[in-house]
Amino acid sequence: MAHEVQPDYKVMNGHDTSVKISSVCRNCETMTGFGPQLRRIKLNDQIRGLQTVLRDKTTSRSDFVFFADRLIRLIVEEGLNQLPYKKCTITTPTGALYEGLRYERGNCGVSIMRSGESMEKGLRECCRSIRIGKILIQSDEDTHEAKVFYAKFPSDIKSRKILLMYPIMSTGNTVIKAVNILKEHGALEENIIMLNLFCTPIGVKSVTSAFPNVTILTSEIHADAPNHFGAKYFGTE
């Protein structure tokens, strides 16, 4: 007779195996003054070390990409932790029954080009078959207004959870434009989770004021954003 193996965590929110479960954010924390939708991954020496390398002007490009990918992976992993799961029972190779979790279907990524594309690799390494849309937003040379030049999403994006990828947020204008475009295509504000590495207080307040139901997940809130990130990562300095 198959015996049951108990997992080393407790599944919460009901007993029905079809119930959707959103994981509790154990590895991140809300920040006072910015609202509950801003979450920063808990700071430790490893994360501060990665941030230091990425901010250091003497860091070589090869080192920059290597350490950027490491920080991106941490943010992506925590972003995936915010997605809904459902309970399931599987049979192990020994014949034991194991009560576990599976992702709910219907998630996608959207990168804000070009710097957001740096985060696609980390997402695909975690979710090989996930669909990824793209938005190209550039500032008008005269008015400095953010304009959309390209947008392509899954046709059913209105029913999907969306991981919006943009590593550096300074003013928040580009993100606000991207969220507006997503909403115009039917996406729900509460289904958008922004994955970010560095953001400024001004940028956070701009986005949370415009879209209080969008979740922002970041590694650092600091007045000095490393705006060289995209150029350094792609070698276009």
C-alpha positions as semicolon CSV with decimal commas, in nm:
position;residue;x (nm);y (nm);z (nm)
1;M;0,000;0,000;0,000
2;A;0,130;0,348;-0,088
3;H;0,217;0,559;0,213
4;E;0,187;0,934;0,229
5;V;0,485;1,168;0,251
6;Q;0,420;1,496;0,427
7;P;0,586;1,809;0,282
8;D;0,804;2,027;0,501
9;Y;0,560;2,319;0,476
10;K;0,192;2,371;0,536
11;V;-0,043;2,448;0,248
12;M;-0,281;2,726;0,344
13;N;-0,617;2,866;0,226
14;G;-0,854;2,577;0,212
15;H;-0,866;2,204;0,156
16;D;-1,002;2,161;-0,197
17;T;-0,729;2,048;-0,441
18;S;-0,846;2,296;-0,705
19;V;-0,817;2,602;-0,481
20;K;-0,578;2,873;-0,597
21;I;-0,304;2,957;-0,352
22;S;-0,090;3,270;-0,354
23;S;0,232;3,211;-0,163
24;V;0,298;3,420;0,143
25;C;0,591;3,654;0,081
26;R;0,840;3,517;0,337
27;N;1,151;3,642;0,157
28;C;1,054;4,005;0,104
29;E;0,927;4,294;0,310
30;T;0,701;4,595;0,263
31;M;0,856;4,939;0,299
32;T;0,708;5,208;0,524
33;G;0,570;5,506;0,333
34;F;0,524;5,335;-0,004
35;G;0,213;5,121;0,047
36;P;0,170;4,744;0,075
37;Q;0,223;4,678;-0,297
38;L;0,592;4,769;-0,286
39;R;0,797;4,472;-0,170
40;R;1,174;4,456;-0,132
41;I;1,353;4,124;-0,109
42;K;1,508;4,092;0,233
43;L;1,855;4,244;0,234
44;N;2,150;4,025;0,323
45;D;2,526;4,041;0,264
46;Q;2,501;3,852;-0,066
47;I;2,244;4,092;-0,210
48;R;2,432;4,401;-0,089
49;G;2,748;4,257;-0,246
50;L;2,572;4,211;-0,581
51;Q;2,433;4,565;-0,565
52;T;2,781;4,699;-0,489
53;V;2,939;4,530;-0,792
54;L;2,665;4,662;-1,021
55;R;2,705;5,017;-0,891
56;D;3,087;5,019;-0,904
57;K;3,211;5,217;-1,206
58;T;3,526;5,001;-1,224
59;T;3,335;4,674;-1,276
60;S;3,419;4,509;-1,609
61;R;3,134;4,429;-1,846
62;S;3,182;4,053;-1,811
63;D;3,162;4,079;-1,433
64;F;2,869;4,318;-1,459
65;V;2,664;4,074;-1,670
66;F;2,755;3,781;-1,444
67;F;2,653;3,954;-1,122
68;A;2,349;4,121;-1,283
69;D;2,222;3,779;-1,388
70;R;2,261;3,657;-1,031
71;L;2,055;3,945;-0,888
72;I;1,798;3,910;-1,164
73;R;1,759;3,541;-1,080
74;L;1,686;3,625;-0,716
75;I;1,419;3,877;-0,816
76;V;1,265;3,640;-1,071
77;E;1,251;3,355;-0,820
78;E;1,071;3,577;-0,568
79;G;0,840;3,704;-0,843
80;L;0,743;3,346;-0,921
81;N;0,668;3,305;-0,551
82;Q;0,391;3,567;-0,590
83;L;0,206;3,367;-0,856
84;P;-0,094;3,146;-0,775
85;Y;-0,047;2,776;-0,709
86;K;-0,288;2,487;-0,664
87;K;-0,257;2,180;-0,446
88;C;-0,188;1,847;-0,609
89;T;-0,103;1,489;-0,517
90;I;0,174;1,306;-0,703
91;T;0,325;0,961;-0,677
92;T;0,700;0,940;-0,612
93;P;0,931;0,674;-0,768
94;T;0,900;0,476;-0,443
95;G;0,522;0,467;-0,476
96;A;0,464;0,717;-0,198
97;L;0,197;0,988;-0,227
98;Y;0,322;1,343;-0,190
99;E;0,098;1,645;-0,126
100;G;0,255;1,931;-0,321
101;L;0,188;2,240;-0,531
102;R;0,181;2,325;-0,901
103;Y;0,171;2,661;-1,076
104;E;-0,169;2,767;-1,199
105;R;-0,165;2,794;-1,577
106;G;-0,198;3,138;-1,734
107;N;0,115;3,335;-1,644
108;C;0,335;3,536;-1,880
109;G;0,625;3,777;-1,884
110;V;0,643;4,119;-2,050
111;S;0,976;4,298;-2,091
112;I;1,009;4,672;-2,141
113;M;1,273;4,698;-2,413
114;R;1,564;4,722;-2,412
115;S;1,689;4,690;-2,055
116;G;1,395;4,471;-1,958
117;E;1,520;4,208;-2,203
118;S;1,815;4,147;-1,969
119;M;1,569;3,976;-1,734
120;E;1,420;3,739;-1,992
121;K;1,701;3,485;-1,956
122;G;1,644;3,455;-1,581
123;L;1,271;3,405;-1,632
124;R;1,319;3,143;-1,903
125;E;1,571;2,955;-1,691
126;C;1,297;2,916;-1,430
127;C;0,998;2,874;-1,667
128;R;1,115;2,729;-1,997
129;S;0,782;2,747;-2,177
130;I;0,652;3,079;-2,043
131;R;0,529;3,323;-2,305
132;I;0,699;3,664;-2,310
133;G;0,559;3,981;-2,464
134;K;0,749;4,302;-2,534
135;I;0,695;4,678;-2,517
136;L;0,926;4,937;-2,673
137;I;0,889;5,280;-2,514
138;Q;1,111;5,576;-2,595
139;S;1,108;5,940;-2,491
140;D;1,028;6,207;-2,747
141;E;1,339;6,417;-2,810
142;D;1,145;6,743;-2,794
143;T;0,878;6,685;-2,530
144;H;1,052;6,403;-2,336
145;E;0,713;6,232;-2,323
146;A;0,723;5,852;-2,318
147;K;0,581;5,707;-2,642
148;V;0,505;5,347;-2,736
149;F;0,670;5,232;-3,059
150;Y;0,600;4,859;-3,034
151;A;0,383;4,631;-2,823
152;K;0,317;4,260;-2,865
153;F;0,144;4,043;-2,604
154;P;-0,027;3,705;-2,581
155;S;-0,379;3,743;-2,722
156;D;-0,533;3,629;-2,392
157;I;-0,328;3,860;-2,172
158;K;-0,642;3,990;-2,000
159;S;-0,675;3,655;-1,822
160;R;-0,306;3,614;-1,732
161;K;-0,084;3,706;-1,439
162;I;0,191;3,928;-1,580
163;L;0,554;3,957;-1,469
164;L;0,650;4,302;-1,601
165;M;1,031;4,321;-1,630
166;Y;1,218;4,651;-1,603
167;P;1,545;4,657;-1,403
168;I;1,590;5,032;-1,340
169;M;1,304;5,266;-1,250
170;S;1,398;5,632;-1,203
171;T;1,098;5,857;-1,272
172;G;0,841;5,583;-1,320
173;N;0,717;5,737;-1,648
174;T;0,813;5,439;-1,864
175;V;0,648;5,191;-1,629
176;I;0,331;5,401;-1,609
177;K;0,314;5,405;-1,989
178;A;0,370;5,029;-2,005
179;V;0,096;4,956;-1,750
180;N;-0,144;5,182;-1,940
181;I;-0,075;4,988;-2,260
182;L;-0,128;4,657;-2,080
183;K;-0,458;4,781;-1,943
184;E;-0,565;4,898;-2,288
185;H;-0,513;4,537;-2,401
186;G;-0,738;4,413;-2,122
187;A;-0,482;4,328;-1,851
188;L;-0,602;4,368;-1,495
189;E;-0,401;4,600;-1,275
190;E;-0,401;4,354;-0,985
191;N;-0,255;4,085;-1,214
192;I;0,061;4,285;-1,286
193;I;0,376;4,213;-1,083
194;M;0,669;4,437;-1,172
195;L;1,013;4,277;-1,139
196;N;1,275;4,544;-1,073
197;L;1,635;4,560;-0,950
198;F;1,676;4,925;-0,851
199;C;1,417;5,200;-0,813
200;T;1,402;5,553;-0,673
201;P;1,151;5,681;-0,415
202;I;1,014;5,921;-0,678
203;G;0,963;5,641;-0,928
204;V;0,789;5,419;-0,674
205;K;0,553;5,694;-0,560
206;S;0,466;5,783;-0,920
207;V;0,375;5,424;-1,009
208;T;0,194;5,337;-0,685
209;S;-0,007;5,660;-0,704
210;A;-0,113;5,586;-1,061
211;F;-0,170;5,213;-1,009
212;P;-0,221;5,124;-0,641
213;N;-0,299;4,760;-0,724
214;V;0,021;4,687;-0,919
215;T;0,277;4,493;-0,715
216;I;0,639;4,615;-0,735
217;L;0,913;4,372;-0,635
218;T;1,263;4,520;-0,609
219;S;1,602;4,474;-0,442
220;E;1,663;4,839;-0,349
221;I;1,498;5,179;-0,317
222;H;1,761;5,451;-0,345
223;A;1,768;5,808;-0,478
224;D;2,066;5,726;-0,700
225;A;1,955;5,473;-0,961
226;P;2,226;5,300;-1,171
227;N;2,093;5,427;-1,503
228;H;2,395;5,288;-1,687
229;F;2,257;4,936;-1,637
230;G;2,113;4,870;-1,985
231;A;2,408;5,013;-2,177
232;K;2,659;4,827;-1,961
233;Y;2,471;4,497;-1,977
234;F;2,437;4,501;-2,357
235;G;2,778;4,659;-2,421
236;T;2,649;4,976;-2,586
237;E;2,819;5,231;-2,361
